[in-house]
Short mmCIF file of C-alpha atoms and ligand atoms in Angstrom, two decimals:
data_model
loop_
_atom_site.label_atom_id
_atom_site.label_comp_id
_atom_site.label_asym_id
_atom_site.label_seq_id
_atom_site.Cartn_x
_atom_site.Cartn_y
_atom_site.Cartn_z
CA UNK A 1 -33.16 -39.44 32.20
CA UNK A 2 -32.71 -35.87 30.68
CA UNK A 3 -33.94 -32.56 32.54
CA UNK A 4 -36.81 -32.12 29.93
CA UNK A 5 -39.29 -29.12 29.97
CA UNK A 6 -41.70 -29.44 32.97
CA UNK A 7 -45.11 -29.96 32.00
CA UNK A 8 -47.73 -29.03 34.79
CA UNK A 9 -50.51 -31.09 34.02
CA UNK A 10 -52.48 -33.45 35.43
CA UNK A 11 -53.18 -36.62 33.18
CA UNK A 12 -56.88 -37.30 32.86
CA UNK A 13 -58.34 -35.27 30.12
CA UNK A 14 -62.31 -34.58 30.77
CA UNK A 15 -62.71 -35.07 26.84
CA UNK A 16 -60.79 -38.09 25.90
CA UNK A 17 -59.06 -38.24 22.74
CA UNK A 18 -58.29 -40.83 20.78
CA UNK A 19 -55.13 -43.63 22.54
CA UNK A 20 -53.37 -42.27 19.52
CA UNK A 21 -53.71 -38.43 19.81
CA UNK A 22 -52.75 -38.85 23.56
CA UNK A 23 -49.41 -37.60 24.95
CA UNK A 24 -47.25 -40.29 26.45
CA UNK A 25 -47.41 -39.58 30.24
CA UNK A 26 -43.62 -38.90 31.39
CA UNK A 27 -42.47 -38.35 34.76
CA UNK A 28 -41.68 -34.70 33.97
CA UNK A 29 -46.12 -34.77 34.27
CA UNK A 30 -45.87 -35.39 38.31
CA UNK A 31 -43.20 -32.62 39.07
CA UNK A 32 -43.94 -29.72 40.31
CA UNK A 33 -41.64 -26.96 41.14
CA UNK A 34 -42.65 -23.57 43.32
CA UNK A 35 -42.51 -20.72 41.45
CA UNK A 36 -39.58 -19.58 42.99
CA UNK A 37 -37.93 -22.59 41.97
CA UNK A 38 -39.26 -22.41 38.45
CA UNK A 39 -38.13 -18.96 37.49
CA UNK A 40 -34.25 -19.42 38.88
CA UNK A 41 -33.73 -22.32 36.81
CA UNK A 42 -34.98 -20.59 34.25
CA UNK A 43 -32.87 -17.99 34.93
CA UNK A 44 -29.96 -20.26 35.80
CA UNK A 45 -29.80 -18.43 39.07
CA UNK A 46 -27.98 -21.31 41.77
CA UNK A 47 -30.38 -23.55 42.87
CA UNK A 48 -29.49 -26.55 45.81
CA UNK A 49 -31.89 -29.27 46.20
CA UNK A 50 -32.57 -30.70 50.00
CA UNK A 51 -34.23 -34.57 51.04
CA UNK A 52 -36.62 -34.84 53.37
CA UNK A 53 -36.19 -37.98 54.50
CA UNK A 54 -33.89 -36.30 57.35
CA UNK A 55 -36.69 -34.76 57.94
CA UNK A 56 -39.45 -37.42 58.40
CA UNK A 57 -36.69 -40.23 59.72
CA UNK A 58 -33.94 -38.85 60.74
CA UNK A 59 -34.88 -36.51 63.37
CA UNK A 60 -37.35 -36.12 66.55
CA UNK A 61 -40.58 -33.43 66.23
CA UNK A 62 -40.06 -30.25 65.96
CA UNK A 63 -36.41 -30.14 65.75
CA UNK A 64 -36.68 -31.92 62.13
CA UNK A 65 -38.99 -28.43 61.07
CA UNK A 66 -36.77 -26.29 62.51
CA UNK A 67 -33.85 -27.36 60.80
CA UNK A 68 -35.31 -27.71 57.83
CA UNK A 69 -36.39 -23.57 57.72
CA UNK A 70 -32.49 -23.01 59.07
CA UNK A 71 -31.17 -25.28 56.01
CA UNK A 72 -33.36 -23.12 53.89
CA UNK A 73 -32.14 -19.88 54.86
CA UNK A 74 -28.68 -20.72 55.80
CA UNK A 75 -28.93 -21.39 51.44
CA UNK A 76 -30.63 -17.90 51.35
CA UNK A 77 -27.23 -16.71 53.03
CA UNK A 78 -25.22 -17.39 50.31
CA UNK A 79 -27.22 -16.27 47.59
CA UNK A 80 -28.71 -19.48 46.34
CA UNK A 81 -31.98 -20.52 46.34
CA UNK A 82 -33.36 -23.95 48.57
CA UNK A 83 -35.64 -26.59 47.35
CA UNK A 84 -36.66 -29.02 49.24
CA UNK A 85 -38.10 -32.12 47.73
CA UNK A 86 -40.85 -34.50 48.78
CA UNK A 87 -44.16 -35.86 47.26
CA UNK A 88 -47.19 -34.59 48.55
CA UNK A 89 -50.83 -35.44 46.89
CA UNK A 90 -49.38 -37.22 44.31
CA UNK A 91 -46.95 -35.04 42.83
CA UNK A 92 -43.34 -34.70 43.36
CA UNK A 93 -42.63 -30.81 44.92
CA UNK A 94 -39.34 -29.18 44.29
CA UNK A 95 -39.69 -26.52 46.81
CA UNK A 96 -41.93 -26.86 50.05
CA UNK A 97 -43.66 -23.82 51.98
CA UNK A 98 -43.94 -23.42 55.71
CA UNK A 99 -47.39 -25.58 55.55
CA UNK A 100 -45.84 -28.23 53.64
CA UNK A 101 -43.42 -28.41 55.51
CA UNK A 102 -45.60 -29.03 59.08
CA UNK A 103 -47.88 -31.05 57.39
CA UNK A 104 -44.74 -33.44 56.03
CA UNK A 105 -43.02 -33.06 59.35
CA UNK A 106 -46.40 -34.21 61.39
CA UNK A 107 -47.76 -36.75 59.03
CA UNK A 108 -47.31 -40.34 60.65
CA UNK A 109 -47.92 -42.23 57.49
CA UNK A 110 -44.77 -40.80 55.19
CA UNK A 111 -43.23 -43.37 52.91
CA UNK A 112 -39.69 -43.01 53.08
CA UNK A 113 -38.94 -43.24 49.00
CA UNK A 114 -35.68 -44.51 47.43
CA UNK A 115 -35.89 -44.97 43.93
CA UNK A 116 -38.08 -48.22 44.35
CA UNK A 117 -40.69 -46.16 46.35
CA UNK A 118 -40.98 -42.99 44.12
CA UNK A 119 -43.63 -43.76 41.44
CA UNK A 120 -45.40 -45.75 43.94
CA UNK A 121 -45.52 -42.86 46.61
CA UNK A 122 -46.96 -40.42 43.57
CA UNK A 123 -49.78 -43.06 42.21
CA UNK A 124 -50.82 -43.82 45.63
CA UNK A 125 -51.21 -40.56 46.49
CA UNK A 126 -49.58 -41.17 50.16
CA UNK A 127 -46.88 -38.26 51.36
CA UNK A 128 -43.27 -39.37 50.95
CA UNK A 129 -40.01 -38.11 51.98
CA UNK A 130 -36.89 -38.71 49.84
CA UNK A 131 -33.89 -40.35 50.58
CA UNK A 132 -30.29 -38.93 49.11
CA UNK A 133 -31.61 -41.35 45.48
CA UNK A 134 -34.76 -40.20 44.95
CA UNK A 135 -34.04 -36.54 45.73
CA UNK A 136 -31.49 -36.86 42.99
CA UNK A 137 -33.33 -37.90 40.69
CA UNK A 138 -36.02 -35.34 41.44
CA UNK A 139 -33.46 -32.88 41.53
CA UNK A 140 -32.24 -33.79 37.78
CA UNK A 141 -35.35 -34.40 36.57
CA UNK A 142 -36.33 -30.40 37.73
CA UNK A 143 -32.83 -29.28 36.40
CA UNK A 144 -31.09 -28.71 39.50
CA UNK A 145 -27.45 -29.38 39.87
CA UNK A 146 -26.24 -29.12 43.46
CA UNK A 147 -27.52 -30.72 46.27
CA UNK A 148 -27.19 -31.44 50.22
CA UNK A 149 -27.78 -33.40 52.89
CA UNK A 150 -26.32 -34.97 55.95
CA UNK A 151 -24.97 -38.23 55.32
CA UNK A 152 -25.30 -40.58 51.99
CA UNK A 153 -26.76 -44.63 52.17
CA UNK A 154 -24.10 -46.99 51.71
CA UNK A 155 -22.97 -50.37 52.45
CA UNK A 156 -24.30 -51.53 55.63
CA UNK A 157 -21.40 -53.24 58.18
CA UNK A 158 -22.85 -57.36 57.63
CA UNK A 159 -23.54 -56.69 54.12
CA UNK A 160 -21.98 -59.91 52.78
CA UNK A 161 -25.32 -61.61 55.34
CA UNK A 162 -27.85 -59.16 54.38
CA UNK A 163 -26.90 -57.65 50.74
CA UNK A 164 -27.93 -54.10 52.72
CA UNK A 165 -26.69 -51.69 49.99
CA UNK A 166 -28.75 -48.40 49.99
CA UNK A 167 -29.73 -47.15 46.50
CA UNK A 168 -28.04 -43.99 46.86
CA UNK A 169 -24.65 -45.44 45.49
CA UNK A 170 -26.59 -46.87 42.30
CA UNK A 171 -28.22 -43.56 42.08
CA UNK A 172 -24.95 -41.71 42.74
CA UNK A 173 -23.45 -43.80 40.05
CA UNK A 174 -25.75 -42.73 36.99
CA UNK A 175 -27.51 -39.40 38.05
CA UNK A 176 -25.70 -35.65 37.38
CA UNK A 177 -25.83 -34.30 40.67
CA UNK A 178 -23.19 -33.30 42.84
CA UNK A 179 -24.46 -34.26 46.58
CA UNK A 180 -22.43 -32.66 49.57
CA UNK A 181 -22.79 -34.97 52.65
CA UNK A 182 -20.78 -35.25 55.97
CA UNK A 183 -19.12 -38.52 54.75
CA UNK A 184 -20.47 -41.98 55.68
CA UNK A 185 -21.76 -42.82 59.09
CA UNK A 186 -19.63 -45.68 60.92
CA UNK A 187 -22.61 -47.66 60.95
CA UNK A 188 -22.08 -48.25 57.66
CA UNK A 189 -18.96 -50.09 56.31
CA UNK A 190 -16.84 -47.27 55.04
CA UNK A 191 -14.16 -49.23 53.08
CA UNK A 192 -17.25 -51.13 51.41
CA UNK A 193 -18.55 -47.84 50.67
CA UNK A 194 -16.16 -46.53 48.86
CA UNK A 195 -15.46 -49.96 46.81
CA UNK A 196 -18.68 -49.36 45.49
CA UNK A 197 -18.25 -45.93 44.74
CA UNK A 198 -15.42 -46.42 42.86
CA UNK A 199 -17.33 -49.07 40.82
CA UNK A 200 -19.87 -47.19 39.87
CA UNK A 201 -17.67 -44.43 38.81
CA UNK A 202 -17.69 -41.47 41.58
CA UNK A 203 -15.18 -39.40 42.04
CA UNK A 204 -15.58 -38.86 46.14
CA UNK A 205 -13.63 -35.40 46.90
CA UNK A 206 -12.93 -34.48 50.74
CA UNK A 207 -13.29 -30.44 51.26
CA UNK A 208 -10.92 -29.18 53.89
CA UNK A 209 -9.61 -32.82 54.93
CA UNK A 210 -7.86 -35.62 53.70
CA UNK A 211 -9.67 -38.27 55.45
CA UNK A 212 -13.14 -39.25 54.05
CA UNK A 213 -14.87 -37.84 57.15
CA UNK A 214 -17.35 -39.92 59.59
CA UNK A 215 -20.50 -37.71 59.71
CA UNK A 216 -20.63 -37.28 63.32
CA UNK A 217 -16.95 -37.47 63.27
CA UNK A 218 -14.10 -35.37 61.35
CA UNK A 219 -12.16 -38.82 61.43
CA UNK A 220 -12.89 -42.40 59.95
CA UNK A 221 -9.10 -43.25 59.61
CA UNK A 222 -9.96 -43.59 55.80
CA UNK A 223 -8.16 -41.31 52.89
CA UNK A 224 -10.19 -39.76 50.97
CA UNK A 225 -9.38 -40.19 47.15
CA UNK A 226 -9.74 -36.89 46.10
CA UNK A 227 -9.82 -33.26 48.08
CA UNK A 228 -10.54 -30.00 46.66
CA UNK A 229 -10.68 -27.30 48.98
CA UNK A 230 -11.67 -24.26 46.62
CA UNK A 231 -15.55 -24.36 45.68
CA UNK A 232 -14.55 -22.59 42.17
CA UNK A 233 -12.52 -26.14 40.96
CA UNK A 234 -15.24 -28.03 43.00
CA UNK A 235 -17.93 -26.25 40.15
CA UNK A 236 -15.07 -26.52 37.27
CA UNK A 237 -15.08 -30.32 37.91
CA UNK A 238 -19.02 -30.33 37.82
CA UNK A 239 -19.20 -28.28 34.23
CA UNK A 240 -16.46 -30.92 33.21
CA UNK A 241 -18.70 -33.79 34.44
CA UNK A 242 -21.69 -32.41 32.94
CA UNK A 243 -19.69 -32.13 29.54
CA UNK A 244 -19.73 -36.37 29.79
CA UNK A 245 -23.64 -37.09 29.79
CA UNK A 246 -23.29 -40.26 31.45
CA UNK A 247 -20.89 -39.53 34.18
CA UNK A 248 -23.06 -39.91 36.83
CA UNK A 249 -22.72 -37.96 40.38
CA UNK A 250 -20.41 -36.23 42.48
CA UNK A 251 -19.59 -36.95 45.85
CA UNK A 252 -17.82 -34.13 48.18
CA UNK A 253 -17.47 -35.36 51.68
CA UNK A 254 -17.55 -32.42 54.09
CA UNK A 255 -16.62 -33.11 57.63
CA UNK A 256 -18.90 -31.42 60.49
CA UNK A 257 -17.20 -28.53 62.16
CA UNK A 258 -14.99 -29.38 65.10
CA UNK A 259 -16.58 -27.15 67.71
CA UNK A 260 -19.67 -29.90 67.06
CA UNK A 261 -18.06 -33.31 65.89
CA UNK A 262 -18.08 -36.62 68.56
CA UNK A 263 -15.06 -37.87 68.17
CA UNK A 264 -14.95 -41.67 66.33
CA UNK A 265 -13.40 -43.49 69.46
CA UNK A 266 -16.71 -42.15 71.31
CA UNK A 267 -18.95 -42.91 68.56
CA UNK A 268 -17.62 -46.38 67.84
CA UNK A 269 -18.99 -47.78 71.31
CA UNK A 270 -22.18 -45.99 70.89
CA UNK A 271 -22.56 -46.98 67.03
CA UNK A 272 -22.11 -50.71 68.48
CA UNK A 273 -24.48 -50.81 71.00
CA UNK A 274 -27.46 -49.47 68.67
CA UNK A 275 -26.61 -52.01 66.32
CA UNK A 276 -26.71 -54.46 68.28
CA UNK A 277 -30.19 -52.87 69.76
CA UNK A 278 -31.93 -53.14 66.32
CA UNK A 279 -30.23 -57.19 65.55
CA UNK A 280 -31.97 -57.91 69.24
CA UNK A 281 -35.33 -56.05 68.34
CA UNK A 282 -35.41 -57.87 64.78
CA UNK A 283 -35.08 -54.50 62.38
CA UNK A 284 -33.95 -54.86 59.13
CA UNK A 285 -33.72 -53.41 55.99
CA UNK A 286 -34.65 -49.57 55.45
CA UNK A 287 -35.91 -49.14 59.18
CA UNK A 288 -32.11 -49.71 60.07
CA UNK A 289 -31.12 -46.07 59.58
CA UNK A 290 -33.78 -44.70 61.85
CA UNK A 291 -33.67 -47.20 64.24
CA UNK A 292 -30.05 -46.61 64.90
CA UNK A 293 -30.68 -42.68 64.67
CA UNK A 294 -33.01 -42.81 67.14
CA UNK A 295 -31.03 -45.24 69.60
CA UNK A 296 -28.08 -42.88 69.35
CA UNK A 297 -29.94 -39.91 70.55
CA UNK A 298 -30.81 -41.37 73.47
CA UNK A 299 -27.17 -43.06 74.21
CA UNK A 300 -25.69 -39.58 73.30
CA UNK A 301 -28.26 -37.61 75.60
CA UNK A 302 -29.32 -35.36 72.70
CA UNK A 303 -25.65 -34.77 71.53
CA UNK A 304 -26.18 -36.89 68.41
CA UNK A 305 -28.96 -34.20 67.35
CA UNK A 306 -27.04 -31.21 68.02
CA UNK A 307 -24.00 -32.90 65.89
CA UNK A 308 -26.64 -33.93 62.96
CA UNK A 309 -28.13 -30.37 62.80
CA UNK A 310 -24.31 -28.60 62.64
CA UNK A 311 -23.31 -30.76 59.90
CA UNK A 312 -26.44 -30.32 57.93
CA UNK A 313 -26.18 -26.38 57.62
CA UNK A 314 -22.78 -26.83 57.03
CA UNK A 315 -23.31 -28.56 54.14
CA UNK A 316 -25.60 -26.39 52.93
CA UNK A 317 -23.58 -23.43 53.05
CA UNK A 318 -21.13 -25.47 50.98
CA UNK A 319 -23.55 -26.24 48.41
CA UNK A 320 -25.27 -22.84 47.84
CA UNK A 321 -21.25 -22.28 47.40
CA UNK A 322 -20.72 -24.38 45.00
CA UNK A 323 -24.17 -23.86 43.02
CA UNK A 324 -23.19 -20.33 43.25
CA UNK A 325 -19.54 -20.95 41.64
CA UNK A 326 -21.42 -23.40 39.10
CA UNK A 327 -23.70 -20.50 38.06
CA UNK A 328 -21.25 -17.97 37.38
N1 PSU B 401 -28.43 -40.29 57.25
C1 PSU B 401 -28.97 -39.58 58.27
N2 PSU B 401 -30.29 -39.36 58.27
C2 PSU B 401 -31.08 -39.84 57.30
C3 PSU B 401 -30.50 -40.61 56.21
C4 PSU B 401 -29.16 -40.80 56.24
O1 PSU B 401 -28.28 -39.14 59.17
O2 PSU B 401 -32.28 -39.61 57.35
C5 PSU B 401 -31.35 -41.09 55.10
C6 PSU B 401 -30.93 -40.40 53.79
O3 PSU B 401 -32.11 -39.93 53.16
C7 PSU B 401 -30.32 -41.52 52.98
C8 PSU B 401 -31.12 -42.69 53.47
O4 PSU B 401 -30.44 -41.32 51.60
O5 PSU B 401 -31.22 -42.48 54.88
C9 PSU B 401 -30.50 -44.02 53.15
O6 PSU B 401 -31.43 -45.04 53.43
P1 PSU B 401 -31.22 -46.51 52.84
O7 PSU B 401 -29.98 -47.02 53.49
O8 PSU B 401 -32.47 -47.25 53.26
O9 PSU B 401 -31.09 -46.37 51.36
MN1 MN B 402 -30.91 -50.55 52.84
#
């Protein structure tokens, strides 16, 4: 996939030329940036992508809206410009308004799109948010570089029993996009994680730590293989990347401030009991990560939330950084 030139038009011609005078539909066809969006890039003013599948599944009503508009101008803040991504009547929007936003937040019938639900999401015409994979390849398809979210998919603990692997690593492994995330959440098996990582060829840097950090937690006991703590060799490595076509994604791991963090001997006991929760209520596959969200909320008393939303806009500050390094 190469960032092409975006053409805004809907397929269905009223006169119908000839099969051979048509244009090949491409995907480029069902993206559609905001203005906003559209004149930075072509500008190449620093631009960070945002999912919206944190949105839809990852947090309660209205919370999930309000963090979204802080994300967005915590980006502002650093002189970058947000876009959050998410299909909405059948085309995939780089950039949402405070409308789209409600309506996406309210909806109860949002796919949650990986890169198997993307295409379907768009020619059904239903609303879907986008997980860390499909915002990527939004993202590159749009021609934006730099984006962030909370925490990435990964390889779920039992994994050798249910081949749970989320999409994001595949994705991570052939898309250019450098994703900042909070590290892997301890439901997930972090060794596994990285394994796969490393496969698929991603460098995974820690910022300010040495330990591949636990999303909730600053911790997972884990070194990271990389760390770069200067956002100006964080954007040399990504114009290096970039230089190899193929070399897929970046991973920087970013822990969540202390002030906010649970630490991992806490979260371990909670993490267990949720999981356990969703094997006894029979949930499986992509309702997993919600599930477990959701449980921990309510074992944490709200803490989980107030953890989630900290590391969030700290990651987005550390994008719009590093877009804004990238740029210059
Ligand atoms: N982590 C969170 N909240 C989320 C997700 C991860 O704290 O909402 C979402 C991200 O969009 C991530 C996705 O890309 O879950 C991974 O889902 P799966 O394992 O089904 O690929
Ligand atoms: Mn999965």
């Amino acid at each position: 996939m190469r960032p092409g030139p975006l053409f805004l038009v809907c397929p269905g011609p009223p006169a119908s030329p000839s099969r051979s005078e048509r244009p090949p539909v491409t995907h480029t066809d069902f993206i559609l940036p905001t203005e906003e969006v559209r004149a930075a890039l072509a500008d190449g003013k620093p631009v960070v992508a945002l999912e919206s599948t944190i949105i839809t599944h990852g947090m309660p009503f209205p919370d999930n809206v309000e963090t979204a508009r802080l994300v967005e101008a915590d980006i502002r803040g650093e002189g970058a410009i947000p876009a959050t991504i998410a299909v909405l009547d059948g085309k995939i929007r780089i950039g949402l308004d405070d409308d789209d936003l409600d309506r996406l937040a309210k909806a109860d019938n949002v796919m949650k799109c990986s890169r198997a639900d993307l295409a379907f999401a768009v020619s059904s015409g239903r609303p879907g948010s986008t997980t860390v994979a499909a915002t990527m390849m939004a993202a590159h398809a749009a021609g934006i570089k730099v984006f962030a979210t909370g925490g990435i998919g990964g390889v779920h603990k039992g994994a050798e029993e249910t081949f749970d692997v989320s999409a994001d690593l595949d994705e991570l492994g052939r898309t250019p996009v450098l994703v900042v995330c909070a590290g892997a959440k301890a439901l997930l098996d972090i060794p596994k994680t990285l394994e796969v990582l490393e496969t698929r060829g991603v460098p995974v840097i820690a910022h300010g730590t040495d330990e591949l950090p636990a999303f909730w937690s600053r911790e997972s006991g884990i070194k990271a293989p990389y760390r770069l703590d200067d956002t100006g060799e964080i954007a040399r490595l990504l114009v290096t990347r970039a230089a190899f076509g193929d070399h897929g994604g970046v991973l920087i791991a970013n822990p969540v401030p202390a002030e906010n963090e649970i630490p991992q001997a806490e979260m371990a006991g909670y993490i267990d009991t949720s999981i356990a929760n969703a094997v006894k209520q029979g949930v499986k596959g992509k309702d997993v990560t919600p599930f477990v969200l959701g449980d921990i909320l309510k074992l944490t008393g709200g803490r989980s939330l107030v953890t989630n939303i900290a590391l969030v806009r700290n990651n987005a500050r550390l994008a719009a950084r590093i877009a804004v390094a990238a740029a210059a």
